[in-house]
Coordinates of C-alpha atoms in Angstrom, one line a residue:
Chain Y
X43 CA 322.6 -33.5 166.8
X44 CA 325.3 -36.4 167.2
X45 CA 324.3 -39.4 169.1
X46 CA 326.4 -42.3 169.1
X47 CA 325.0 -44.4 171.7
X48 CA 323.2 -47.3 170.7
X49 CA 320.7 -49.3 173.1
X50 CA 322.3 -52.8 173.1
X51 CA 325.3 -54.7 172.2
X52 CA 323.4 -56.8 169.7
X53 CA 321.8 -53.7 167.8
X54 CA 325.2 -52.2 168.0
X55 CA 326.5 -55.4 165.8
X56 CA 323.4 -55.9 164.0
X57 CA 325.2 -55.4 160.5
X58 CA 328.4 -57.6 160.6
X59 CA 328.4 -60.1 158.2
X60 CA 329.9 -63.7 157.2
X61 CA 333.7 -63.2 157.0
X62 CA 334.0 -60.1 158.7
X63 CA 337.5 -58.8 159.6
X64 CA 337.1 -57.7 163.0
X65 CA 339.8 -56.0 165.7
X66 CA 338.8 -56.9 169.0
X67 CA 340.9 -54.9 172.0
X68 CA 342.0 -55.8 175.4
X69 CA 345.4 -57.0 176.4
X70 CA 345.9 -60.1 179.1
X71 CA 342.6 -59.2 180.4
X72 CA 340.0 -58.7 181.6
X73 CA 340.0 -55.1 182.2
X74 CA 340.6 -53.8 178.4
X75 CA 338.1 -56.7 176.7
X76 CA 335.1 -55.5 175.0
X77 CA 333.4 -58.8 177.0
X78 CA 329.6 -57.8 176.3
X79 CA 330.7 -56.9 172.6
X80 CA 332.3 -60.7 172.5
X81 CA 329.5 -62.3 173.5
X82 CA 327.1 -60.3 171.1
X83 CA 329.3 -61.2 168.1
X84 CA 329.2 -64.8 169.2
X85 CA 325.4 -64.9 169.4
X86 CA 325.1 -63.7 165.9
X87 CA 326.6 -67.1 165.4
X88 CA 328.5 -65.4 162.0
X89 CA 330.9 -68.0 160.3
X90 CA 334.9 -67.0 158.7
X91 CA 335.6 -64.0 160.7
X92 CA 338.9 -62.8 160.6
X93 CA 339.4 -61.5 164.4
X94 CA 342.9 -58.9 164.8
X95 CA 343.5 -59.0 168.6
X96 CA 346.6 -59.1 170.8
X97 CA 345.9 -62.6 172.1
X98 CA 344.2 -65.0 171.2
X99 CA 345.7 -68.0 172.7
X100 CA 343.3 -68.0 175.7
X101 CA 339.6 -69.5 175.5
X102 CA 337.0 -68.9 177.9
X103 CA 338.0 -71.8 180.0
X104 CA 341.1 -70.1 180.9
X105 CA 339.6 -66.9 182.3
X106 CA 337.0 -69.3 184.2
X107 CA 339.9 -71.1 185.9
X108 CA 341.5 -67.7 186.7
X109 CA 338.4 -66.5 188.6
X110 CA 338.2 -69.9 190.2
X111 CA 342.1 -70.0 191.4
X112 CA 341.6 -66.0 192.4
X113 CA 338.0 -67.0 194.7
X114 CA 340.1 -70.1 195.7
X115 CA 342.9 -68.6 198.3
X116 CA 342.8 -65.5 200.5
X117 CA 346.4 -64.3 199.4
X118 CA 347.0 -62.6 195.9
X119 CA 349.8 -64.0 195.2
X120 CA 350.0 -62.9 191.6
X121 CA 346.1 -64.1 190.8
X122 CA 343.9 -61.6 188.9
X123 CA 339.8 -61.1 189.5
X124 CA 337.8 -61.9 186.8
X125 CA 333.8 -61.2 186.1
X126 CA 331.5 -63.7 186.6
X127 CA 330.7 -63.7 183.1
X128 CA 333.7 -62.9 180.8
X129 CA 334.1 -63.7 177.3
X130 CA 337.2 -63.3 175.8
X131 CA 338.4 -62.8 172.4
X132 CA 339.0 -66.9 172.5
X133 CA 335.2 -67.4 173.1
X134 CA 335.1 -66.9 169.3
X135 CA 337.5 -69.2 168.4
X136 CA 335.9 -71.7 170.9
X137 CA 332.5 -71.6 168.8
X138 CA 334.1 -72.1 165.9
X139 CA 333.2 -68.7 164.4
X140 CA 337.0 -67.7 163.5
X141 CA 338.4 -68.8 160.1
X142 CA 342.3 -66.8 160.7
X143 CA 343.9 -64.6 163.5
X144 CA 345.9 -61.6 162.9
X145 CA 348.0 -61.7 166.7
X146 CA 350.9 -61.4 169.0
X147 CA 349.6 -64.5 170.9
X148 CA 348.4 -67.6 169.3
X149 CA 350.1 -70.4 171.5
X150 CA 349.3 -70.6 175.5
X151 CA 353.2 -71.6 175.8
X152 CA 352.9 -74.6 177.6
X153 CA 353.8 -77.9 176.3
X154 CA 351.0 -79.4 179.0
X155 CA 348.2 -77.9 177.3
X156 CA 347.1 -76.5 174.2
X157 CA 344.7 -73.2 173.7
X158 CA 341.8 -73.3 171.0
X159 CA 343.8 -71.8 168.5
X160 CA 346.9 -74.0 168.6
X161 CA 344.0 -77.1 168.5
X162 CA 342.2 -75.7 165.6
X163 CA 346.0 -74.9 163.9
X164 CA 346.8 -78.5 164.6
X165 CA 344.4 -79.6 162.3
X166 CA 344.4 -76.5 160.0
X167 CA 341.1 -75.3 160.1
X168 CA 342.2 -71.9 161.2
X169 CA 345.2 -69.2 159.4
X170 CA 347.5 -67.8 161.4
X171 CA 348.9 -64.4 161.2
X172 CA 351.6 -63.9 164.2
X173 CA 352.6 -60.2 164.7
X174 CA 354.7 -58.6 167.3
X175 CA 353.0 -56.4 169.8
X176 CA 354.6 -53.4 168.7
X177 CA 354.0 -54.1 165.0
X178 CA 350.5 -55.0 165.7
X179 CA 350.0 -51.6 167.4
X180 CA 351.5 -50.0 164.5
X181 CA 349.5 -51.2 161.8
X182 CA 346.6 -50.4 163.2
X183 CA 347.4 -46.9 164.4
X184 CA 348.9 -46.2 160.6
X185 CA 345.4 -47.2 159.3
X186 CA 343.8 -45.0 161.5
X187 CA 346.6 -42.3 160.7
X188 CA 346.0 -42.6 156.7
X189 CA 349.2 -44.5 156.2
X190 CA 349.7 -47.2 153.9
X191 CA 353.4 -48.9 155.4
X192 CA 355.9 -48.2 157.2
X193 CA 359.6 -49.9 157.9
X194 CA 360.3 -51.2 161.2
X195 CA 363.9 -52.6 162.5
X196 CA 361.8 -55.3 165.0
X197 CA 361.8 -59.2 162.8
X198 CA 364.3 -58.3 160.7
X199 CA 366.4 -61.5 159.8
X200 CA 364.0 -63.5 161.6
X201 CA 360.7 -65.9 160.9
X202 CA 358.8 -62.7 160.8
X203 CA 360.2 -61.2 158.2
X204 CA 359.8 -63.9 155.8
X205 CA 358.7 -62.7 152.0
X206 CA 358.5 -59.1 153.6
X207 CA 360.5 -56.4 151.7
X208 CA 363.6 -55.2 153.5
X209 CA 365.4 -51.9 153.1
X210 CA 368.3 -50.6 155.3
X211 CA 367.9 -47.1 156.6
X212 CA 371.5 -45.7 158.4
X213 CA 372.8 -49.5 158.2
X214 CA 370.1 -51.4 159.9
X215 CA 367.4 -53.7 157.7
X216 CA 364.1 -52.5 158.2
X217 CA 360.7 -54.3 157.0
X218 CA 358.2 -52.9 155.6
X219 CA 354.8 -53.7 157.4
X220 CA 351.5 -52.6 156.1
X221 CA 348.7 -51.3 157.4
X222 CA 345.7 -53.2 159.4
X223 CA 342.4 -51.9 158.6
X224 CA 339.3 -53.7 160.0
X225 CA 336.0 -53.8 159.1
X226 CA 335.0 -53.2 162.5
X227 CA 336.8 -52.5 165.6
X228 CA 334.8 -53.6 168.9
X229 CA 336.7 -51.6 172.0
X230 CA 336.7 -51.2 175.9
X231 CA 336.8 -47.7 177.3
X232 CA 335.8 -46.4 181.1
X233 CA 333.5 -43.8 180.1
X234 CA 331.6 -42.3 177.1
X235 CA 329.5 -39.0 176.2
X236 CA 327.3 -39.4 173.4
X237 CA 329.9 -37.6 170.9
X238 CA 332.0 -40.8 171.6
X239 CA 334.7 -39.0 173.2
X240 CA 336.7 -41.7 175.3
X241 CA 338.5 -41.8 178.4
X242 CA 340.3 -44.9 179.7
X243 CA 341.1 -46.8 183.4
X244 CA 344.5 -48.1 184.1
X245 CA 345.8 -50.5 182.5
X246 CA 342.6 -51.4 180.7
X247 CA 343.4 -48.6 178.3
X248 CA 346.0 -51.7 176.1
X249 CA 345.3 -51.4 172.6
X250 CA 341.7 -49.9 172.7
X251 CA 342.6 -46.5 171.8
X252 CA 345.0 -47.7 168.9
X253 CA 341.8 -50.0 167.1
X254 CA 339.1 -47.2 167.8
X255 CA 339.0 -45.7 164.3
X256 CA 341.6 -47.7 162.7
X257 CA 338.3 -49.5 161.3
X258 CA 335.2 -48.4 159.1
X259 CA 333.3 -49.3 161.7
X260 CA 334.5 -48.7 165.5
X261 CA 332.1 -49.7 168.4
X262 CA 333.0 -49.1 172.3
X263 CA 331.6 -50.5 175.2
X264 CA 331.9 -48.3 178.4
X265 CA 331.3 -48.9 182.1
X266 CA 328.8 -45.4 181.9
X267 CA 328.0 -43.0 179.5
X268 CA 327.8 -39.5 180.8
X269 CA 326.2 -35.9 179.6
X270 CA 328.2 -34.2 177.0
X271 CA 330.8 -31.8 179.4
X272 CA 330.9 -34.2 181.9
X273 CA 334.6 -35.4 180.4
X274 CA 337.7 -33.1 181.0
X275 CA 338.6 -32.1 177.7
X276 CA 342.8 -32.6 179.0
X277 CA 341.5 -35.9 179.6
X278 CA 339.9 -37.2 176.7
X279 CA 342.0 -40.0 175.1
X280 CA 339.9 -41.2 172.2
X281 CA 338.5 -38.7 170.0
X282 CA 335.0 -38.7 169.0
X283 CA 335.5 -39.0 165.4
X284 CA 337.2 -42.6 166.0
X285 CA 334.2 -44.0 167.7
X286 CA 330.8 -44.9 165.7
X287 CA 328.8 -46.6 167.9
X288 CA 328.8 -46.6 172.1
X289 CA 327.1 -49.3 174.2
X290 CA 327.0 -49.4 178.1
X291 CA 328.3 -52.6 179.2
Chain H
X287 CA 381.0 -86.1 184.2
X288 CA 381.9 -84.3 187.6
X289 CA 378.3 -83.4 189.1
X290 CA 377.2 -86.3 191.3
X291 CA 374.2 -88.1 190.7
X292 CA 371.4 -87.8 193.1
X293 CA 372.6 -85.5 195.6
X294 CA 370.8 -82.5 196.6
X295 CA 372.2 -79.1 196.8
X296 CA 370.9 -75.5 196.9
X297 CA 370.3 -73.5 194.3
X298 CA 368.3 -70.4 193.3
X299 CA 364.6 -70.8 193.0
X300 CA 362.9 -69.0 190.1
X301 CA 362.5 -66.1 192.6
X302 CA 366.0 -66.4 193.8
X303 CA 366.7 -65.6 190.1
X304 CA 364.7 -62.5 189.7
X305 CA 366.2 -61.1 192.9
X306 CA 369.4 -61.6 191.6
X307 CA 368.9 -60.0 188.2
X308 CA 367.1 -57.3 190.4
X309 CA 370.4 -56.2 191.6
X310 CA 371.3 -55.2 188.5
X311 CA 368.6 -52.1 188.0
X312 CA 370.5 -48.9 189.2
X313 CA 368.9 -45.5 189.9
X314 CA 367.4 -43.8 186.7
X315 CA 366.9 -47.1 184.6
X316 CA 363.6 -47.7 182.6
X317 CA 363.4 -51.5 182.8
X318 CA 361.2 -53.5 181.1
X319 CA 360.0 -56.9 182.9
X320 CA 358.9 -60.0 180.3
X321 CA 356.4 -62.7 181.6
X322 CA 357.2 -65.5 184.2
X323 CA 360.7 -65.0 186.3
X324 CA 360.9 -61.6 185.1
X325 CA 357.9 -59.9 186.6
X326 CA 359.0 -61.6 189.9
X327 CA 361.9 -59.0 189.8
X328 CA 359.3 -56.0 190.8
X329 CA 359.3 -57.2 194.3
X330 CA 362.9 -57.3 194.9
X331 CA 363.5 -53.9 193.7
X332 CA 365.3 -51.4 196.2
X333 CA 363.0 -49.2 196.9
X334 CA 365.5 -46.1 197.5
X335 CA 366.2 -46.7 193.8
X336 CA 363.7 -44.8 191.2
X337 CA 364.3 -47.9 188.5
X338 CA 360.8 -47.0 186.2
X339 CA 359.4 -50.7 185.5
X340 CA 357.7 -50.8 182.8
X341 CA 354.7 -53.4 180.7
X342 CA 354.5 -53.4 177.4
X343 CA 349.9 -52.7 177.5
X344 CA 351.1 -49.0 178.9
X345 CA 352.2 -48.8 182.1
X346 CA 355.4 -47.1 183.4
X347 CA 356.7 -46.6 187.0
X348 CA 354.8 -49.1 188.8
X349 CA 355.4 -51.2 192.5
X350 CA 355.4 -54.4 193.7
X351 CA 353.0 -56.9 192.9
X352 CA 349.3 -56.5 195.0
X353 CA 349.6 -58.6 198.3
X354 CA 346.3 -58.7 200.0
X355 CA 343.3 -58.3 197.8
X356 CA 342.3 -54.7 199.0
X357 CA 345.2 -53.8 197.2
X358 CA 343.9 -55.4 194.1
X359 CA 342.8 -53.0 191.4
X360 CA 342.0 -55.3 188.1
X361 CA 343.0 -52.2 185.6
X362 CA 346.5 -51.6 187.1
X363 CA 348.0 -55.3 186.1
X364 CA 351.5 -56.1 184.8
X365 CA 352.2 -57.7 181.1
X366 CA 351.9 -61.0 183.1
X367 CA 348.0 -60.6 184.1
X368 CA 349.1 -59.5 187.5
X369 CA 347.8 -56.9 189.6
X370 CA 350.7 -54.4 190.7
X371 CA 350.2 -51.0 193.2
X372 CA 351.2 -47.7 192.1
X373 CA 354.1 -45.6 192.5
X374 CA 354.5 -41.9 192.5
X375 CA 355.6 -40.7 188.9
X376 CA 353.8 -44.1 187.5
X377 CA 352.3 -42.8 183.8
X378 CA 349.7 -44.5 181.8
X379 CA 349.8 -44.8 177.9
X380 CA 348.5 -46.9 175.1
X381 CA 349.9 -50.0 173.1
X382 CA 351.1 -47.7 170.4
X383 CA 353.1 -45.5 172.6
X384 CA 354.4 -47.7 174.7
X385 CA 355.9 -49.7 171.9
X386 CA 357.0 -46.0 170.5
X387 CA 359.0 -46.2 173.6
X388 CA 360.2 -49.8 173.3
X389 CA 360.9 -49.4 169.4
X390 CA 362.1 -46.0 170.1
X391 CA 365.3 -47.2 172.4
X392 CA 364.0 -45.6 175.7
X393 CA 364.3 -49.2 177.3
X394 CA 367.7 -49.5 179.3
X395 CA 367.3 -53.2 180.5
X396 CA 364.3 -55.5 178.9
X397 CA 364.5 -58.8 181.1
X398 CA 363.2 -61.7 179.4
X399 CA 362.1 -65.2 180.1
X400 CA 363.9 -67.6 177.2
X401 CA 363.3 -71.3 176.3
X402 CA 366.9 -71.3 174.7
X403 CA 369.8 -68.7 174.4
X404 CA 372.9 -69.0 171.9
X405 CA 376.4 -68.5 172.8
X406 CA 376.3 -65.5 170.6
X407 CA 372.9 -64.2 172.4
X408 CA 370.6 -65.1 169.7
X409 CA 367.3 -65.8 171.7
X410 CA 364.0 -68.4 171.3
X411 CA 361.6 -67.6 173.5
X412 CA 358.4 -67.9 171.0
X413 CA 358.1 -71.0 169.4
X414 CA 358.1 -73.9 172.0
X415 CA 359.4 -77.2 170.1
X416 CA 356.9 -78.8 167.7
X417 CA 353.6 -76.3 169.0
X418 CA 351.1 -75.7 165.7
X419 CA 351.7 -71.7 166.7
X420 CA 353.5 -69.2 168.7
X421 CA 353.4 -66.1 170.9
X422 CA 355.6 -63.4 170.3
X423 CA 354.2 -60.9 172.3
X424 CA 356.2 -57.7 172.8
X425 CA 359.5 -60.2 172.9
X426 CA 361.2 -59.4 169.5
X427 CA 360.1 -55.4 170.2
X428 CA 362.1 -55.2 173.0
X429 CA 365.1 -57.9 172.5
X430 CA 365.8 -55.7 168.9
X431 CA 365.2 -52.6 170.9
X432 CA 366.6 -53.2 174.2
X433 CA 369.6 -51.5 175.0
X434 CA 370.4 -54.4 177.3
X435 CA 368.9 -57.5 177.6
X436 CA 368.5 -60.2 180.6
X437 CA 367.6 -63.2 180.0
X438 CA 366.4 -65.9 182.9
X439 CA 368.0 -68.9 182.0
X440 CA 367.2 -71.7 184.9
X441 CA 369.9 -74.8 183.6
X442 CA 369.3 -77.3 185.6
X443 CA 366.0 -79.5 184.2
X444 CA 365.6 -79.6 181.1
X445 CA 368.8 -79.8 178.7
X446 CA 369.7 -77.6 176.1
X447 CA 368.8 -74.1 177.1
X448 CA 372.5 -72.5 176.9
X449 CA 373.7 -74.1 173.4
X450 CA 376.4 -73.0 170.8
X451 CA 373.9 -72.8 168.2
X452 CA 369.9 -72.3 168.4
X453 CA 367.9 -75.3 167.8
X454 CA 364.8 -73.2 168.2
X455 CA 363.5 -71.0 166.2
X456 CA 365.2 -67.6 167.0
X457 CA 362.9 -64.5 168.5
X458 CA 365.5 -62.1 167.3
X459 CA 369.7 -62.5 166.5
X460 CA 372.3 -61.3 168.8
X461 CA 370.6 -59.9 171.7
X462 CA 371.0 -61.4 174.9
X463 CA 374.3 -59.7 177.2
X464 CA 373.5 -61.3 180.6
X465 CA 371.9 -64.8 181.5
X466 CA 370.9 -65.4 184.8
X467 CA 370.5 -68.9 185.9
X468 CA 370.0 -71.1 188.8
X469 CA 373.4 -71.4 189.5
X470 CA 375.4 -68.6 188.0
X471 CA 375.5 -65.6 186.1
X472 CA 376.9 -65.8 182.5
X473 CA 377.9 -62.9 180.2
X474 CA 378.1 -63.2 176.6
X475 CA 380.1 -60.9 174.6
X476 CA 382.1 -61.5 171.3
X477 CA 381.0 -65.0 171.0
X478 CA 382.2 -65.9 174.0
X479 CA 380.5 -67.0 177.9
X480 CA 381.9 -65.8 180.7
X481 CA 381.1 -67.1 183.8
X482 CA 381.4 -64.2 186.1
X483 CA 379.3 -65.3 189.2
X484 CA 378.8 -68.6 190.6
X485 CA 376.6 -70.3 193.8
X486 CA 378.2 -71.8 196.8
X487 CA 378.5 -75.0 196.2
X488 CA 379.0 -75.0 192.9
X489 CA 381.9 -75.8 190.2
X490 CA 382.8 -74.2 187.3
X491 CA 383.5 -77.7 186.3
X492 CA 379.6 -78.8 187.6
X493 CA 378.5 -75.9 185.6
X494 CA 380.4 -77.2 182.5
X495 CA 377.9 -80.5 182.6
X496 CA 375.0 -78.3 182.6
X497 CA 376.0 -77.0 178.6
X498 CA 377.5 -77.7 175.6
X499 CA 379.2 -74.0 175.5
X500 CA 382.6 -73.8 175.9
X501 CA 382.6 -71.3 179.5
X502 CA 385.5 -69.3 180.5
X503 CA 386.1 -67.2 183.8
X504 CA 387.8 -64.0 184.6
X505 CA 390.9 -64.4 186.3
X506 CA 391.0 -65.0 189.3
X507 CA 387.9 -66.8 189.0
X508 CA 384.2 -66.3 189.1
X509 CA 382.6 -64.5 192.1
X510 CA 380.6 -65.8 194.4
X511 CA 376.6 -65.3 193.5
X512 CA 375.5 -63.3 196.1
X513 CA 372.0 -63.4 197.3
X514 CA 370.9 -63.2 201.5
X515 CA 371.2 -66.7 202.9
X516 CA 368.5 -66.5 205.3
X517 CA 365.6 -65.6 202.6
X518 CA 364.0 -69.1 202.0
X519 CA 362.0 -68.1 199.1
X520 CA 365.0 -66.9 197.3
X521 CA 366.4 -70.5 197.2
X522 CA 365.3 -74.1 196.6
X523 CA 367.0 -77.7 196.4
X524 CA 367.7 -80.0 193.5
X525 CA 368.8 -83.3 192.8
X526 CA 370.9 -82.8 190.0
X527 CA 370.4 -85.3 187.5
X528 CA 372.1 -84.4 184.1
X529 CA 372.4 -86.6 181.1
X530 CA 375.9 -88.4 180.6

């Protein structure tokens, strides 16, 4: 019998170690953020992880001030909801816990205020790693894909390609990007069954689906797990065999 | 220097802007919109037109920005961590594929906030001046990959925006067709800025102040910038104030 699902978060995470590299998905947020797999990490309290997410420029003090602003005014006006308890990817690097980030987002952009990563770059206690979205994406769905590089046109000529090998391919410069693979992947998906199949809500789909099995280890969090059959095969957007571990947010 | 010191005179707000480069979407177009004056543009799109916006996390076809908050859903935001409403035909995908589309050249116009563009449309939007880090986002995807790209340009505050040569470190080379500013619209081809559209109000000698790159018109002139008079939001005032 295959049973994937787990009991908690924490049991679910119960064999990371120190210096871990770790893929956490999620885009902009919150929908997408694996936010009860965050906190979990964090309370293992682990030291030198290496954490692969698309941004990573945005503490938990940000997403606090978002809920606040959204609670604030009747209007939308552009303002998002968020949980009352959300920890973002940035949580980690808040606590310290990061020692480098592989991401397409490291700076907040704003010359008022820095994020916890630009702070901690500052004073170079954290590595770096800035990748383009698309290339991000890439990597990780070529590990998962059992390729080793591949040659993209996106950087070329620019700070990104720096030290990178170059070809041209009809004319154009390409650079050759390798693949991202993890030691664990922690993910967001909408609902489970116990095989790990995976299906997605909205926008909150992001990156998730590109991580799950692009590590050895993949772990998702879901909003409900349901009975095997209970998820249109048409509809199934992760495969089981991606997913290791399921936990019900 | 020919702009007067300290008077006020309209100009376009940062939504005036994205209404403006709005009017460039025509029927059919898949058009990317970037963070900041760019995702304003989904609210000024004609609705008879079927332009597919699309955000880089996987979304494709989508509305105008959420209004009240019953039309709030958190999982149907744009790439600027905004909630949106649907559209018929809207389709969801994953990062991967959606940069398959980007990388793949299915993007007709990619409209992108920049910190500095080049007379020759090389483009810094990534690296603000002196930061520890940067964000690149889906930026360089979609200003290689772009068939077109837009770039919001507001000139009047802070100098050196629209420059000869980048100071900034570049997002990608040669990219930028179109910049839309505050005061007129600018399109750079062969090395050269043409100044095709400019605000009531406004000189092409005014707009000279405003940068260091050496403008031309079409003959004849530079249109008048176009946008409805009567929509307040679409316009603010400023008190011009640019170094000697």
């Amino acid at each position: 019998m295959i049973n994937k699902v787990v009991a908690t978060a924490a049991e679910a995470l119960s064999d990371v170690q120190d210096g871990a590299v770790v893929a956490v998905g999620g885009f902009a947020g919150p929908g997408g953020i694996p936010t009860t797999l965050i906190k979990a990490l964090a309370d293992r309290n682990l030291r030198d992880l290496t954490v692969i997410s698309n941004d990573c420029g945005r503490g938990k003090e940000f997403f606090d001030r978002l809920r606040g602003e959204y609670d604030a005014h009747d209007d939308v006006d552009g303002r998002l909801p968020v949980p009352p308890e959300f920890y973002p990817v940035g949580y980690l690097i808040d606590l310290g816990q990061v020692r480098k980030a592989i991401t397409s987002f490291a700076s907040q952009m704003r010359t008022s205020a820095r994020g916890p990563l630009e702070t901690l770059a500052e004073k170079g206690s954290v590595e770096i790693e800035l990748v383009g979205q698309g290339t991000l994406a890439e990597r990780l769905r070529a590990a998962r894909a059992g390729i080793a590089a591949f040659y993209t046109p996106v950087g070329a000529g620019t700070l990104t390609s720096v030290g990178k090998d170059v070809r041209y391919f009809d004319g154009v410069p390409h650079v050759l990007e390798h693949a991202l693979r993890p030691d664990l992947a922690i993910i967001a998906a909408y609902r489970a069954d116990r095989f790990g199949n995976l299906v997605y809500r909205g926008t909150a789909r992001t990156i998730n689906p590109v991580m799950a099995g692009s590590a050895r280890v993949t772990v998702a969090e879901v909003e409900e797990i349901v009975p095997l059959g209970a998820l249109d095969p048409e509809r199934i957007v992760t495969p089981g065999p991606y997913v290791d571990r399921v936990v019900c947010a | 220097v020919t702009v007067e010191h300290g008077r006020e005179r309209r100009c376009l707000s940062r939504k005036g802007i994205a209404y403006r480069i709005s009017r460039e979407f025509h029927d059919g177009d898949i058009v990317n919109l970037g963070t900041g004056i760019p995702s304003l543009c989904a609210d000024f799109v004609d609705p008879d037109q079927e332009v597919l916006l699309h955000a880089e996390q996987g979304l494709l076809g989508f509305g105008r920005g959420a209004r009240t908050k019953a039309e709030v859903d958190p999982c149907l935001i744009n790439a600027a961590r905004q909630p949106v409403t649907p559209r018929p035909g809207m389709c969801l995908m994953d990062h991967a594929e959606s940069f398959a589309l980007i990388r793949g050249g299915r993007i007709d116009i990619s409209v992108l906030g920049a910190l500095q563009v080049s007379v020759d449309g090389d483009l810094a939007n990534c690296w603000l001046p002196g930061a520890p880090a940067g964000s690149l986002g889906g930026a360089q995807d979609l200003a290689f990959r772009a068939r077109r790209v837009i770039a919001a340009l507001p000139l009047l505050g802070p100098a050196g925006r629209f420059v000869a040569r980048l100071t900034l470190t570049a997002t990608a080379p040669r990219c930028v067709g179109q910049i839309v500013t505050d005061v007129a619209v600018i399109e750079l081809a062969g090395g050269a800025a043409v100044v095709t559209e400019l605000l009531d109000g406004w000189t092409e000698a005014d707009l000279r102040d405003l940068t260091e790159v050496a403008l031309t018109s079409p003959p004849g002139g530079p249109a008048r910038l176009g946008v409805p008079d009567d929509r307040v939001e679409l316009w603010t005032t400023v008190r011009t104030e640019v170094p000697a």
